[in-house]
Short mmCIF file of C-alpha atoms and ligand atoms in Angstrom, two decimals:
data_model
loop_
_atom_site.label_atom_id
_atom_site.label_comp_id
_atom_site.label_asym_id
_atom_site.label_seq_id
_atom_site.Cartn_x
_atom_site.Cartn_y
_atom_site.Cartn_z
CA MET F 1 -78.47 -12.49 -13.31
CA LEU F 2 -76.36 -10.11 -11.29
CA ASP F 3 -77.78 -6.85 -9.99
CA CYS F 4 -74.38 -5.29 -10.47
CA ALA F 5 -71.03 -6.42 -11.87
CA ILE F 6 -67.96 -4.45 -10.74
CA ILE F 7 -64.86 -4.73 -12.86
CA GLY F 8 -61.63 -3.93 -10.95
CA GLY F 9 -60.92 -4.16 -7.24
CA GLY F 10 -59.01 -0.94 -6.63
CA PRO F 11 -60.24 1.85 -4.34
CA ALA F 12 -62.97 2.76 -6.85
CA GLY F 13 -64.27 -0.81 -7.39
CA LEU F 14 -64.08 -1.76 -3.70
CA THR F 15 -66.02 1.35 -2.65
CA ALA F 16 -68.58 0.65 -5.35
CA GLY F 17 -68.84 -2.86 -3.83
CA LEU F 18 -69.38 -1.47 -0.34
CA TYR F 19 -72.09 1.01 -1.34
CA THR F 20 -74.01 -1.27 -3.72
CA THR F 21 -74.28 -4.11 -1.25
CA ARG F 22 -74.84 -2.01 1.89
CA GLY F 23 -77.34 -0.01 -0.15
CA GLY F 24 -79.47 -3.12 -0.85
CA LEU F 25 -78.35 -4.70 -4.09
CA ALA F 26 -78.51 -8.44 -3.45
CA ASN F 27 -76.35 -9.99 -6.07
CA VAL F 28 -73.14 -8.08 -6.65
CA VAL F 29 -69.82 -9.57 -7.84
CA MET F 30 -66.56 -7.70 -8.03
CA TYR F 31 -64.18 -9.14 -10.66
CA GLU F 32 -60.52 -8.50 -9.91
CA LYS F 33 -57.71 -10.19 -11.81
CA GLY F 34 -55.26 -9.99 -8.86
CA MET F 35 -55.44 -9.30 -5.21
CA PRO F 36 -57.90 -6.49 -4.33
CA GLY F 37 -56.42 -3.15 -3.45
CA GLY F 38 -55.35 -1.69 -6.82
CA GLN F 39 -52.20 0.24 -7.67
CA ILE F 40 -51.92 2.05 -4.35
CA THR F 41 -50.69 -1.22 -2.85
CA GLN F 42 -47.37 -0.46 -4.63
CA SER F 43 -46.91 2.72 -2.56
CA SER F 44 -44.52 2.64 0.40
CA GLU F 45 -46.22 5.56 2.11
CA ILE F 46 -49.56 7.34 1.77
CA GLU F 47 -50.01 10.59 3.65
CA ASN F 48 -53.05 12.13 1.99
CA TYR F 49 -55.94 9.76 2.69
CA PRO F 50 -58.22 11.77 5.03
CA GLY F 51 -58.30 10.62 8.62
CA VAL F 52 -55.40 8.24 8.27
CA THR F 53 -52.47 9.59 10.19
CA GLY F 54 -49.09 8.08 10.97
CA GLU F 55 -46.84 6.14 8.67
CA ILE F 56 -48.87 3.74 6.59
CA THR F 57 -48.11 1.92 3.34
CA GLY F 58 -50.60 1.58 0.49
CA MET F 59 -50.91 -2.17 1.27
CA GLU F 60 -51.82 -1.45 4.93
CA LEU F 61 -54.35 1.22 3.87
CA MET F 62 -56.19 -1.23 1.53
CA MET F 63 -55.99 -4.32 3.69
CA PRO F 64 -59.38 -3.92 5.50
CA TRP F 65 -61.34 -2.76 2.46
CA PRO F 66 -62.27 -6.16 0.98
CA GLU F 67 -63.28 -7.55 4.33
CA GLN F 68 -65.56 -4.56 5.01
CA CYS F 69 -67.29 -5.18 1.65
CA GLN F 70 -67.66 -8.91 2.25
CA ARG F 71 -69.51 -8.18 5.50
CA PHE F 72 -72.31 -6.68 3.44
CA GLY F 73 -72.40 -9.51 0.87
CA LEU F 74 -70.05 -8.45 -1.86
CA LYS F 75 -68.74 -11.53 -3.77
CA HIS F 76 -65.28 -11.44 -5.15
CA GLU F 77 -64.15 -13.47 -8.12
CA MET F 78 -60.42 -13.50 -8.97
CA VAL F 79 -60.54 -13.54 -12.67
CA GLU F 80 -59.77 -11.19 -15.57
CA VAL F 81 -62.67 -9.75 -17.44
CA THR F 82 -61.88 -9.63 -21.17
CA ARG F 83 -64.98 -7.73 -22.35
CA VAL F 84 -68.28 -6.20 -21.30
CA SER F 85 -70.95 -6.26 -24.05
CA LYS F 86 -74.70 -5.99 -24.42
CA SER F 87 -76.67 -9.21 -24.63
CA GLU F 88 -79.66 -9.76 -26.91
CA SER F 89 -81.95 -9.22 -23.95
CA GLY F 90 -80.51 -5.72 -23.50
CA HIS F 91 -78.62 -6.61 -20.32
CA PHE F 92 -74.85 -6.63 -19.92
CA LEU F 93 -72.67 -9.66 -20.59
CA ILE F 94 -69.46 -10.07 -18.65
CA HIS F 95 -66.89 -12.14 -20.60
CA LYS F 96 -64.29 -13.76 -18.40
CA LEU F 97 -60.75 -15.03 -19.31
CA ASP F 98 -61.83 -18.57 -18.22
CA GLY F 99 -64.36 -18.52 -21.12
CA THR F 100 -67.47 -18.22 -19.03
CA THR F 101 -69.91 -15.30 -19.13
CA GLU F 102 -72.29 -13.74 -16.63
CA GLU F 103 -75.36 -11.48 -17.17
CA ALA F 104 -75.76 -8.25 -15.17
CA LEU F 105 -78.39 -5.50 -14.93
CA SER F 106 -75.73 -2.82 -14.23
CA VAL F 107 -71.94 -2.58 -14.53
CA ILE F 108 -69.40 -0.37 -12.78
CA VAL F 109 -65.98 -0.42 -14.48
CA GLY F 110 -62.94 0.75 -12.45
CA THR F 111 -59.92 -0.82 -14.14
CA GLY F 112 -57.60 2.14 -13.62
CA SER F 113 -54.85 3.55 -15.81
CA THR F 114 -51.16 2.81 -16.08
CA PRO F 115 -48.49 5.49 -16.41
CA LYS F 116 -46.14 4.82 -19.35
CA LYS F 117 -42.44 4.21 -18.64
CA ALA F 118 -39.85 6.61 -20.20
CA GLY F 119 -37.40 3.77 -20.66
CA PHE F 120 -34.15 5.11 -18.98
CA VAL F 121 -31.79 2.98 -16.90
CA GLY F 122 -32.77 2.86 -13.24
CA GLU F 123 -36.42 3.78 -13.83
CA GLU F 124 -37.68 0.40 -12.56
CA THR F 125 -34.99 -0.10 -9.84
CA PHE F 126 -35.70 3.28 -8.27
CA PHE F 127 -39.50 3.33 -8.78
CA GLY F 128 -40.92 4.28 -5.38
CA ARG F 129 -37.47 5.23 -4.06
CA GLY F 130 -37.08 8.52 -5.80
CA VAL F 131 -38.72 7.85 -9.18
CA SER F 132 -42.43 8.68 -9.13
CA THR F 133 -45.33 9.16 -11.49
CA CYS F 134 -47.45 11.18 -9.08
CA ALA F 135 -46.61 14.70 -7.89
CA THR F 136 -49.70 15.01 -5.68
CA CYS F 137 -48.77 11.76 -4.00
CA ASP F 138 -44.99 12.24 -3.54
CA GLY F 139 -44.19 15.89 -4.12
CA PHE F 140 -44.42 16.76 -0.42
CA PHE F 141 -41.55 14.35 0.36
CA TYR F 142 -39.28 16.75 -1.51
CA LYS F 143 -40.38 19.93 0.21
CA GLY F 144 -37.62 22.58 -0.08
CA LYS F 145 -35.51 20.28 -2.26
CA GLU F 146 -34.71 20.13 -5.95
CA VAL F 147 -36.46 17.66 -8.24
CA ALA F 148 -36.50 16.75 -11.96
CA VAL F 149 -39.56 16.26 -14.11
CA VAL F 150 -39.42 14.35 -17.44
CA GLY F 151 -41.95 15.08 -20.25
CA GLY F 152 -43.21 17.93 -22.38
CA GLY F 153 -47.03 17.42 -22.40
CA ASP F 154 -49.77 19.00 -20.35
CA THR F 155 -49.33 16.59 -17.46
CA ALA F 156 -45.56 17.17 -17.16
CA LEU F 157 -45.89 20.95 -17.26
CA GLU F 158 -48.87 21.11 -14.87
CA GLU F 159 -47.14 18.80 -12.41
CA ALA F 160 -43.90 20.79 -12.78
CA LEU F 161 -45.90 23.90 -11.74
CA TYR F 162 -47.42 22.03 -8.83
CA LEU F 163 -43.97 20.80 -7.65
CA ALA F 164 -42.48 24.29 -8.12
CA LYS F 165 -44.73 25.54 -5.33
CA ILE F 166 -43.38 22.91 -2.91
CA CYS F 167 -39.80 22.41 -4.03
CA ALA F 168 -36.80 24.71 -4.16
CA LYS F 169 -36.25 24.12 -7.85
CA VAL F 170 -37.62 21.96 -10.70
CA TYR F 171 -35.55 20.80 -13.68
CA LEU F 172 -38.02 20.22 -16.55
CA ILE F 173 -36.36 17.71 -18.92
CA HIS F 174 -37.82 17.41 -22.40
CA ARG F 175 -36.49 15.61 -25.44
CA ARG F 176 -37.39 18.39 -27.89
CA GLU F 177 -37.30 22.19 -28.12
CA GLN F 178 -41.07 22.54 -28.35
CA PHE F 179 -43.61 21.49 -25.76
CA ARG F 180 -46.90 19.88 -26.68
CA ALA F 181 -48.66 21.39 -23.61
CA ALA F 182 -51.27 24.19 -23.87
CA PRO F 183 -49.66 27.60 -24.69
CA ASN F 184 -50.80 29.28 -21.43
CA THR F 185 -49.34 26.39 -19.40
CA ILE F 186 -45.95 26.79 -21.20
CA GLU F 187 -46.10 30.50 -20.49
CA ARG F 188 -46.74 29.88 -16.75
CA VAL F 189 -43.83 27.46 -16.63
CA LYS F 190 -41.50 29.95 -18.31
CA ASN F 191 -42.60 32.61 -15.87
CA SER F 192 -42.41 30.50 -12.72
CA GLY F 193 -39.00 31.57 -11.56
CA ASN F 194 -37.82 28.23 -10.21
CA ILE F 195 -38.31 25.86 -13.20
CA GLU F 196 -35.19 25.38 -15.30
CA LEU F 197 -35.83 24.11 -18.79
CA VAL F 198 -33.49 21.29 -19.82
CA LEU F 199 -34.37 20.93 -23.51
CA ASN F 200 -33.34 18.58 -26.34
CA ALA F 201 -32.29 16.22 -23.56
CA VAL F 202 -33.13 12.56 -23.30
CA PRO F 203 -32.95 10.97 -19.82
CA GLU F 204 -30.19 8.28 -19.93
CA GLU F 205 -30.01 6.99 -16.36
CA VAL F 206 -31.27 7.69 -12.90
CA TYR F 207 -28.57 6.94 -10.43
CA GLY F 208 -28.47 6.58 -6.67
CA ASP F 209 -27.51 4.47 -3.73
CA LYS F 210 -29.30 2.13 -1.32
CA MET F 211 -31.18 5.12 0.19
CA GLY F 212 -32.66 6.07 -3.18
CA VAL F 213 -32.16 8.42 -6.11
CA THR F 214 -29.31 10.91 -6.03
CA GLY F 215 -29.52 12.23 -9.62
CA ILE F 216 -30.36 11.83 -13.32
CA ARG F 217 -28.04 11.94 -16.26
CA VAL F 218 -29.35 13.41 -19.51
CA LYS F 219 -27.93 13.28 -23.02
CA PHE F 220 -28.28 16.27 -25.39
CA GLN F 221 -28.74 16.08 -29.13
CA ASP F 222 -25.04 17.05 -29.66
CA GLY F 223 -23.99 13.98 -27.64
CA SER F 224 -22.90 15.83 -24.53
CA THR F 225 -24.27 14.76 -21.16
CA ARG F 226 -25.19 16.46 -17.86
CA ASN F 227 -25.65 15.09 -14.39
CA ILE F 228 -28.45 16.77 -12.44
CA ASP F 229 -28.13 15.90 -8.74
CA VAL F 230 -31.66 15.59 -7.33
CA PRO F 231 -33.29 13.17 -4.84
CA GLY F 232 -36.61 12.94 -6.86
CA VAL F 233 -37.41 12.30 -10.53
CA PHE F 234 -41.01 12.54 -11.69
CA THR F 235 -41.88 11.07 -15.13
CA PHE F 236 -45.00 12.15 -17.03
CA VAL F 237 -44.67 10.68 -20.47
CA GLY F 238 -48.33 9.67 -20.99
CA TYR F 239 -50.82 7.14 -19.65
CA ASN F 240 -52.42 3.91 -20.93
CA VAL F 241 -56.06 3.85 -19.89
CA ASN F 242 -57.10 0.28 -18.98
CA ASN F 243 -60.19 0.39 -21.19
CA GLU F 244 -59.79 -2.94 -23.01
CA VAL F 245 -62.81 -4.45 -21.33
CA LEU F 246 -64.97 -1.87 -23.09
CA LYS F 247 -63.59 -2.76 -26.55
CA GLN F 248 -66.02 -4.67 -28.74
CA ASP F 249 -65.25 -7.32 -31.38
CA ASP F 250 -65.42 -4.70 -34.16
CA GLY F 251 -62.88 -2.50 -32.40
CA SER F 252 -65.46 0.11 -31.25
CA PHE F 253 -66.04 0.93 -27.57
CA LEU F 254 -69.20 -0.02 -25.73
CA CYS F 255 -69.56 3.57 -24.54
CA GLU F 256 -68.09 6.95 -25.41
CA VAL F 257 -64.30 7.45 -24.76
CA ASN F 258 -62.29 10.57 -25.54
CA ALA F 259 -59.22 10.81 -27.81
CA TRP F 260 -56.95 9.42 -25.12
CA GLY F 261 -59.19 6.49 -24.26
CA GLU F 262 -60.59 7.94 -21.04
CA VAL F 263 -64.23 7.02 -20.45
CA VAL F 264 -66.59 9.98 -20.80
CA VAL F 265 -68.88 10.23 -17.75
CA ASP F 266 -71.14 12.86 -16.27
CA ILE F 267 -70.93 14.14 -12.70
CA SER F 268 -72.77 10.98 -11.48
CA MET F 269 -70.23 8.60 -13.24
CA ARG F 270 -72.83 7.69 -15.87
CA THR F 271 -71.49 6.78 -19.32
CA ASN F 272 -73.67 7.33 -22.34
CA VAL F 273 -74.94 3.71 -22.03
CA HIS F 274 -77.72 3.36 -19.43
CA GLY F 275 -76.67 1.18 -16.53
CA LEU F 276 -72.91 1.42 -17.32
CA PHE F 277 -70.68 3.49 -15.06
CA ALA F 278 -67.01 4.24 -15.09
CA VAL F 279 -65.00 5.22 -11.96
CA GLY F 280 -61.55 6.16 -10.76
CA ASP F 281 -58.41 6.72 -12.80
CA MET F 282 -59.94 5.52 -16.06
CA ARG F 283 -62.56 8.34 -16.38
CA ILE F 284 -62.15 11.78 -17.92
CA ALA F 285 -60.59 14.43 -15.76
CA ALA F 286 -59.68 11.92 -13.04
CA PRO F 287 -57.54 13.49 -10.26
CA LYS F 288 -55.87 10.09 -9.91
CA GLN F 289 -56.09 9.91 -6.14
CA VAL F 290 -57.37 7.19 -3.86
CA VAL F 291 -59.84 9.44 -2.15
CA CYS F 292 -61.27 10.58 -5.47
CA ALA F 293 -61.46 7.00 -6.84
CA ALA F 294 -63.32 5.94 -3.65
CA GLY F 295 -65.68 8.92 -4.07
CA ASP F 296 -66.41 7.90 -7.63
CA GLY F 297 -67.17 4.33 -6.54
CA ALA F 298 -69.74 5.59 -4.00
CA THR F 299 -71.34 7.97 -6.50
CA ALA F 300 -71.65 5.29 -9.19
CA ALA F 301 -73.06 2.73 -6.66
CA LEU F 302 -75.85 5.08 -5.64
CA GLN F 303 -76.78 5.57 -9.31
CA ALA F 304 -76.59 1.81 -9.99
CA ILE F 305 -78.95 1.12 -7.06
CA ALA F 306 -81.48 3.63 -8.51
CA TYR F 307 -81.07 2.17 -11.96
CA VAL F 308 -81.62 -1.45 -10.94
CA ASP F 309 -84.58 -0.42 -8.78
CA GLU F 310 -86.22 1.24 -11.74
CA ILE F 311 -85.72 -1.93 -13.90
CA LEU F 312 -87.06 -4.30 -11.24
CA ASN F 313 -89.81 -2.17 -9.70
CA GLY F 314 -90.71 0.26 -12.53
P1 LIG J 1 -56.55 0.98 -9.64
O1 LIG J 1 -56.07 1.25 -8.25
O2 LIG J 1 -55.59 1.02 -10.75
O3 LIG J 1 -57.34 -0.41 -9.62
C1 LIG J 1 -57.76 -1.01 -10.78
C2 LIG J 1 -57.87 -2.50 -10.48
O4 LIG J 1 -58.52 -3.11 -11.66
C3 LIG J 1 -56.53 -3.20 -10.37
O5 LIG J 1 -56.52 -3.85 -9.09
C4 LIG J 1 -56.43 -4.15 -11.54
O6 LIG J 1 -55.80 -5.35 -11.16
C5 LIG J 1 -57.88 -4.41 -11.86
N1 LIG J 1 -58.13 -4.74 -13.29
C6 LIG J 1 -57.67 -4.05 -14.35
N2 LIG J 1 -58.14 -4.60 -15.47
C7 LIG J 1 -58.89 -5.70 -15.05
C8 LIG J 1 -59.64 -6.67 -15.84
N3 LIG J 1 -59.69 -6.69 -17.15
N4 LIG J 1 -60.31 -7.61 -15.11
C9 LIG J 1 -60.23 -7.63 -13.76
N5 LIG J 1 -59.59 -6.72 -13.01
C10 LIG J 1 -58.91 -5.76 -13.68
N6 LIG J 1 -53.00 8.16 -4.65
C11 LIG J 1 -53.18 8.93 -3.55
O7 LIG J 1 -54.31 9.38 -3.23
N7 LIG J 1 -52.13 9.15 -2.66
C12 LIG J 1 -50.94 8.60 -2.83
O8 LIG J 1 -50.00 8.88 -2.00
C13 LIG J 1 -50.68 7.80 -3.99
N8 LIG J 1 -49.50 7.27 -4.18
C14 LIG J 1 -49.31 6.39 -5.27
C15 LIG J 1 -48.14 5.75 -5.36
C16 LIG J 1 -47.92 4.85 -6.39
C17 LIG J 1 -46.60 4.11 -6.48
C18 LIG J 1 -48.95 4.60 -7.38
C19 LIG J 1 -48.79 3.65 -8.49
C20 LIG J 1 -50.14 5.32 -7.24
C21 LIG J 1 -50.41 6.21 -6.20
N9 LIG J 1 -51.56 6.85 -6.03
C22 LIG J 1 -51.78 7.68 -4.88
C23 LIG J 1 -52.67 6.83 -7.03
C24 LIG J 1 -53.76 5.82 -6.61
O9 LIG J 1 -53.16 4.55 -6.42
C25 LIG J 1 -54.82 5.71 -7.73
O10 LIG J 1 -55.35 6.99 -8.03
C26 LIG J 1 -55.91 4.78 -7.38
O11 LIG J 1 -55.45 3.51 -7.02
C27 LIG J 1 -56.89 4.62 -8.50
O12 LIG J 1 -57.88 3.69 -8.15
P2 LIG J 1 -58.78 2.91 -9.21
O13 LIG J 1 -59.63 1.99 -8.41
O14 LIG J 1 -59.37 3.83 -10.19
O15 LIG J 1 -57.72 2.03 -10.07
P1 LIG J 2 -48.61 13.38 -23.76
O1 LIG J 2 -49.37 14.56 -24.26
O2 LIG J 2 -48.63 12.15 -24.62
O3 LIG J 2 -47.15 13.88 -23.57
C1 LIG J 2 -46.14 13.01 -23.21
C2 LIG J 2 -44.84 13.77 -23.20
O4 LIG J 2 -43.78 12.87 -22.83
C3 LIG J 2 -44.48 14.33 -24.59
O5 LIG J 2 -43.95 15.61 -24.47
C4 LIG J 2 -43.43 13.31 -25.06
O6 LIG J 2 -42.41 13.94 -25.87
C5 LIG J 2 -42.77 12.88 -23.80
N1 LIG J 2 -42.28 11.53 -23.91
C6 LIG J 2 -42.99 10.45 -24.35
N2 LIG J 2 -42.24 9.32 -24.25
C7 LIG J 2 -40.99 9.72 -23.76
C8 LIG J 2 -39.79 9.09 -23.39
N3 LIG J 2 -39.69 7.78 -23.55
N4 LIG J 2 -38.77 9.79 -22.92
C9 LIG J 2 -38.89 11.10 -22.75
N5 LIG J 2 -40.03 11.82 -23.00
C10 LIG J 2 -41.09 11.13 -23.54
O7 LIG J 2 -49.15 12.93 -22.30
P2 LIG J 2 -49.83 13.78 -21.07
O8 LIG J 2 -49.07 15.01 -20.88
O9 LIG J 2 -50.04 12.77 -20.01
O10 LIG J 2 -51.22 14.17 -21.71
C11 LIG J 2 -52.11 13.17 -22.22
C12 LIG J 2 -53.35 13.87 -22.84
O11 LIG J 2 -54.10 14.45 -21.76
C13 LIG J 2 -52.87 15.02 -23.75
O12 LIG J 2 -53.64 15.06 -24.86
C14 LIG J 2 -53.05 16.26 -22.90
O13 LIG J 2 -53.34 17.40 -23.68
C15 LIG J 2 -54.25 15.84 -22.02
N6 LIG J 2 -54.14 16.56 -20.72
C16 LIG J 2 -54.76 17.71 -20.66
C17 LIG J 2 -54.66 18.53 -19.50
C18 LIG J 2 -55.44 19.77 -19.47
O14 LIG J 2 -56.12 20.10 -20.44
N7 LIG J 2 -55.33 20.54 -18.43
C19 LIG J 2 -53.89 18.06 -18.46
C20 LIG J 2 -53.20 16.88 -18.53
C21 LIG J 2 -53.32 16.10 -19.74
P3 LIG J 2 -42.79 14.49 -27.41
O15 LIG J 2 -43.54 15.81 -27.15
O16 LIG J 2 -41.45 14.66 -28.00
O17 LIG J 2 -43.65 13.44 -28.01
#
């Protein structure tokens, strides 16, 4: 029986691993289907992790994290978890892709979320070289320059407003006339002064050279096209929350999730199921930043320690 099972080895899961083991839990396993580190390892530069100065890639940032955890006894199993359920004894059951299961007193899930692709030519080729899905992460690289934002939901409009404070101009490209964002957000975008609306326009291609993106071509409903020359294109066309491990055989979720599949947690990262915590990008209102995911991991770990202590010692 594990004291704690951690699903996902990104910044949230690794920090949960550090705090649970260093905080006294004896038998903790982190299940990660790939190499630990999470999605930040795809980033060529991270500038906003506190205390880390100088040019550093996401991979370099995350490199020491697993070793630090292992020093305090965290075990790492490289396997995909297919499901977390409740066993007859009331404990958690971890189902693994290799067909084996493990019982755990507490579970911290930090499997992240994945931004959806818009599907235009060049999106993959230029990802990380001018195409981005994170304004907080990459907006600063375009300080004083012009950028394009693709999407018409709350995320696209809020991120366009964020970028408009840093960049000279933002082209907001949306495939319809109407936005699906909240009315007051739409109003703020319209009043911003440096956001140009490019409506009824579908992104066709992001083009560039070996240095990166130089522009985006959009196609309007009447068939005409326009080239918008910008060094940065931000796409916000929705997210897939990686919540599959919480799905049960009957299709329901083990704990409460909202309409978009984000796990509902309280300020201590507790779900509505005792002993089950959700951390990082997969939880409601996640800022989707490494520092925040790490903070969630620490918060959940402290709660998990208290929870396990109560079960074992009353
Ligand atoms: P993730 O990092 O997504 O980690 C989840 C882990 O769970 C993954 O390793 C995955 O393999 C594993 N997993 C998923 N499902 C399973 C399963 N069923 N079984 C086992 N393992 C599983 N943030 C910043 O603060 N600053 C930046 O500059 C910045 N730049 C970014 C640049 C890029 C290109 C990207 C993609 C993201 C960037 N971010 C940045 C965002 C940051 O990476 C995320 O907010 C952070 O990684 C979220 O951490 P997490 O632990 O919640 O999830
Ligand atoms: P979303 O609401 O699903 O919006 C995605 C947007 O991208 C839509 O405008 C959609 O166009 C467009 N789009 C989708 N696929 C596209 C493609 N292939 N090419 C071009 N455009 C494409 O996603 P979101 O903005 O990330 O928001 C997700 C949920 O979180 C929403 O319910 C939102 O309200 C919520 N949220 C709330 C807040 C807040 O309350 N402050 C902040 C952020 C997010 P169409 O409109 O034509 O479908």
